[in-house]
Coordinates of C-alpha atoms in Angstrom, one line a residue:
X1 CA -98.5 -46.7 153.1
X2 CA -102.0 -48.6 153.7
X3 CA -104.6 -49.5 151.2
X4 CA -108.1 -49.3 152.6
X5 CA -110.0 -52.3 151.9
X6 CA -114.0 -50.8 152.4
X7 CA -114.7 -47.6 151.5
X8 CA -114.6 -46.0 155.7
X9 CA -112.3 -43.7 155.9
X10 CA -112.1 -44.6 160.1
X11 CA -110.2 -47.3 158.7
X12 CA -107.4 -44.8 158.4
X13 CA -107.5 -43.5 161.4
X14 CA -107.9 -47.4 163.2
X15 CA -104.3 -47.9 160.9
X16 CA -102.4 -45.3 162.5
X17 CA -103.5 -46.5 166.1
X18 CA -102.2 -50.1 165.7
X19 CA -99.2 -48.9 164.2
X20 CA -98.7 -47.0 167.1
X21 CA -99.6 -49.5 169.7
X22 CA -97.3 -52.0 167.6
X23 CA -94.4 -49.5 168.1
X24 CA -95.4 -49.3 171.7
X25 CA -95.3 -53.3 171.6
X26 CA -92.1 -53.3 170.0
X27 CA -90.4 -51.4 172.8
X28 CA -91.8 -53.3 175.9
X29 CA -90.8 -56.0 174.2
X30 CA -87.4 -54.6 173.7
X31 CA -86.7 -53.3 177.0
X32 CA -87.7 -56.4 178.6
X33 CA -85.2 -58.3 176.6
X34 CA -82.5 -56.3 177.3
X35 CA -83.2 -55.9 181.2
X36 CA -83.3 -59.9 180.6
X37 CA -80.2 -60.4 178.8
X38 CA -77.8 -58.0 180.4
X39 CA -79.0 -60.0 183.9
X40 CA -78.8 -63.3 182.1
X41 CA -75.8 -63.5 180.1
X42 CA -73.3 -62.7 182.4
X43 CA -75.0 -65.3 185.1
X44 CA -74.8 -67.5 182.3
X45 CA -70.7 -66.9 181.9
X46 CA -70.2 -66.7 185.5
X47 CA -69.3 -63.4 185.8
X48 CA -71.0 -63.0 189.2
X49 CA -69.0 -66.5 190.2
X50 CA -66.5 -64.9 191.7
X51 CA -67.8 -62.0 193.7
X52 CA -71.3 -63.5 195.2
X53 CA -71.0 -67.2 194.1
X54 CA -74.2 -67.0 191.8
X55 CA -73.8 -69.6 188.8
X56 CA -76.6 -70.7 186.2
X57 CA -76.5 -74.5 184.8
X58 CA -76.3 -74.7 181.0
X59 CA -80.3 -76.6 181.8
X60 CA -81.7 -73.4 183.3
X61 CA -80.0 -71.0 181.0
X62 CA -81.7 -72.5 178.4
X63 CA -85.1 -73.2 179.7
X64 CA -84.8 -69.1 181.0
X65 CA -84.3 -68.1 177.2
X66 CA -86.7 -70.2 176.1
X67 CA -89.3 -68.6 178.6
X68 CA -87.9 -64.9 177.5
X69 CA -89.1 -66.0 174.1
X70 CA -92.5 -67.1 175.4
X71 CA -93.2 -63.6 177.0
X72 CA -91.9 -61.6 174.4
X73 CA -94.5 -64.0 172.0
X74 CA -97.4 -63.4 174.8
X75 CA -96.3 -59.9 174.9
X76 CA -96.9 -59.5 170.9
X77 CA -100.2 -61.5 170.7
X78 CA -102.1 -58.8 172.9
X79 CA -102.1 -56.9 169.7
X80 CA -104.8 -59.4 168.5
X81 CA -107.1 -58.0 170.8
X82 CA -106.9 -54.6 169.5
X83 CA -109.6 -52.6 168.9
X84 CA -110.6 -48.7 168.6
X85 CA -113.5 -47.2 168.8
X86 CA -114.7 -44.6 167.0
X87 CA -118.0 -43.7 168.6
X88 CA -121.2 -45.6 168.3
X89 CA -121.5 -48.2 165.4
X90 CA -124.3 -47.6 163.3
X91 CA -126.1 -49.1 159.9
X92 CA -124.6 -46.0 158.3
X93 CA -120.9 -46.0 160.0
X94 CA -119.5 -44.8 163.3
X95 CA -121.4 -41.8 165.1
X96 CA -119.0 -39.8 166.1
X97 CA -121.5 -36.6 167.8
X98 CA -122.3 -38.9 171.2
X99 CA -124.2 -35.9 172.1
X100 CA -126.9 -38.6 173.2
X101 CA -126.9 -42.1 173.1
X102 CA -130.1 -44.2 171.8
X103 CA -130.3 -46.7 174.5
X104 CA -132.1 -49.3 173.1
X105 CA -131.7 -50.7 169.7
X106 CA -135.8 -50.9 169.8
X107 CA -135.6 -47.3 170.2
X108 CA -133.9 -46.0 166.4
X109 CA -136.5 -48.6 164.4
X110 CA -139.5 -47.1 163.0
X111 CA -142.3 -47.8 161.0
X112 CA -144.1 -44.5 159.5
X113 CA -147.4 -45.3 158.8
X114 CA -148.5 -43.0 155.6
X115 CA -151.6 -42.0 154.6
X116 CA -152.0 -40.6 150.4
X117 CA -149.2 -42.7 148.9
X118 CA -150.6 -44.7 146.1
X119 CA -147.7 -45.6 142.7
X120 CA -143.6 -45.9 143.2
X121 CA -143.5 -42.4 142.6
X122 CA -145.3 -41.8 145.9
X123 CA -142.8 -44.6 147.7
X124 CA -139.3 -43.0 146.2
X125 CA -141.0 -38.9 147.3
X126 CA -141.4 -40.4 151.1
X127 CA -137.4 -41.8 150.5
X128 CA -136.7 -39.1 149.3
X129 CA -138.0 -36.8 151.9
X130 CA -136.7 -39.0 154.8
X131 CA -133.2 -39.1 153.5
X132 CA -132.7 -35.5 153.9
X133 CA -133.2 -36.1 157.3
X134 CA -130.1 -36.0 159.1
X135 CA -129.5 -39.2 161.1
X136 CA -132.2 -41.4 158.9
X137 CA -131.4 -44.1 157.2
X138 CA -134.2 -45.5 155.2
X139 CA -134.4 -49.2 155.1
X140 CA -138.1 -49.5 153.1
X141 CA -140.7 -47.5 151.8
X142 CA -143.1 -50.2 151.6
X143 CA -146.6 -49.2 149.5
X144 CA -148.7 -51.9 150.1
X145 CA -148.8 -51.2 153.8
X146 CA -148.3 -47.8 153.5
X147 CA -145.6 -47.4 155.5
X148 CA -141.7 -46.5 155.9
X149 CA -139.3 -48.5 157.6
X150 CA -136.4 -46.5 159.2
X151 CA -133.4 -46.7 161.5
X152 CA -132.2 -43.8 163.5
X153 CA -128.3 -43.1 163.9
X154 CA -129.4 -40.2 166.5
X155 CA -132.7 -39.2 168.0
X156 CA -134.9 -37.5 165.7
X157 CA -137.8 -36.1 167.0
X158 CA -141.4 -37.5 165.3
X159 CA -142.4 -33.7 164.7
X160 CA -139.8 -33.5 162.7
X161 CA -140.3 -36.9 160.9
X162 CA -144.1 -35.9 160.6
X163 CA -143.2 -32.4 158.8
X164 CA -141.0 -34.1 156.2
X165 CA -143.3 -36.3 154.8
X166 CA -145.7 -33.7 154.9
X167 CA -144.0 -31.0 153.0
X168 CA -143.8 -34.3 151.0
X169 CA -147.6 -34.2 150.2
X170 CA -148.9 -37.1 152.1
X171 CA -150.1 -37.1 156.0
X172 CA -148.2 -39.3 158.8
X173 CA -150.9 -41.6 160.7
X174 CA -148.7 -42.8 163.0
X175 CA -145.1 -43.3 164.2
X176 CA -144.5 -46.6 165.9

């Protein structure tokens, strides 16, 4: 069971990786010890004593299982660097369509300058409009300088920008 904290369902999917890189942890972890202790233990007892003359001091067997501790600790703590990725991090999520890549974050901020837009009612038409727009998120529709403020989460092409505030009613100046 997992309880999702924010409301990204990726977080699921991030879940079920660590839990299977844990499990894969878990195993290194085990076969080490026990390709450790099954050489260990029985130079510890002296069972090799007698046919080759190989003894362990009581010291050394305890600084050895003291390091086999150690790694298996080190082993674990990679887990803290975990990390998945989904596809590229947006403002809106992850996009998972690489299909292209912006390459510069300079490159998916825009101002819309707007030409006809005069009360609130003008502002929340241009939102309006420009949330339809798949892969724009709005971040202002400013009216005193007559202009929107988005971020793209793909490329969008200013024709297409230019037509939706158009069919909107009101005439795109510019695109910076």
């Amino acid at each position: 069971d997992i309880v999702l904290m924010k409301s990204d369902l990726l977080d699921a999917v991030t879940a079920v990786k660590l839990s299977k890189a844990v499990i894969k942890n878990i195993k290194e972890n085990l076969f080490w010890a026990f390709f450790y202790n099954s050489v260990g233990i029985p130079l510890a007892a002296g069972v090799f004593y007698t046919a080759l003359g190989w003894s362990l001091r009581p010291m050394f067997g305890a600084a050895a299982m003291s390091l086999s501790s150690v790694c298996v600790v080190t082993n674990a703590l990679r887990l803290k660097f975990f990390k998945v990725e989904h596809g590229k991090k947006t403002a809106k999520g992850y996009d998972t369509n690489n299909d292209q890549v912006i390459k510069d974050e300079a490159d998916n901020k825009k101002q819309i300058v707007i030409k006809g837009m005069t009360c609130s009612h003008c502002t929340s038409a241009v939102e309006k409009a420009l949330k339809e727009v798949d892969g724009v998120e709005v971040e202002k529709v400013d009216l005193d300088a007559k202009s929107a403020y988005i971020t793209l989460d793909k490329p969008v092409e200013d024709k297409i920008l230019k037509d939706v505030i158009k069919n909107a009613g009101y005439k795109v100046v510019k695109i910076k």
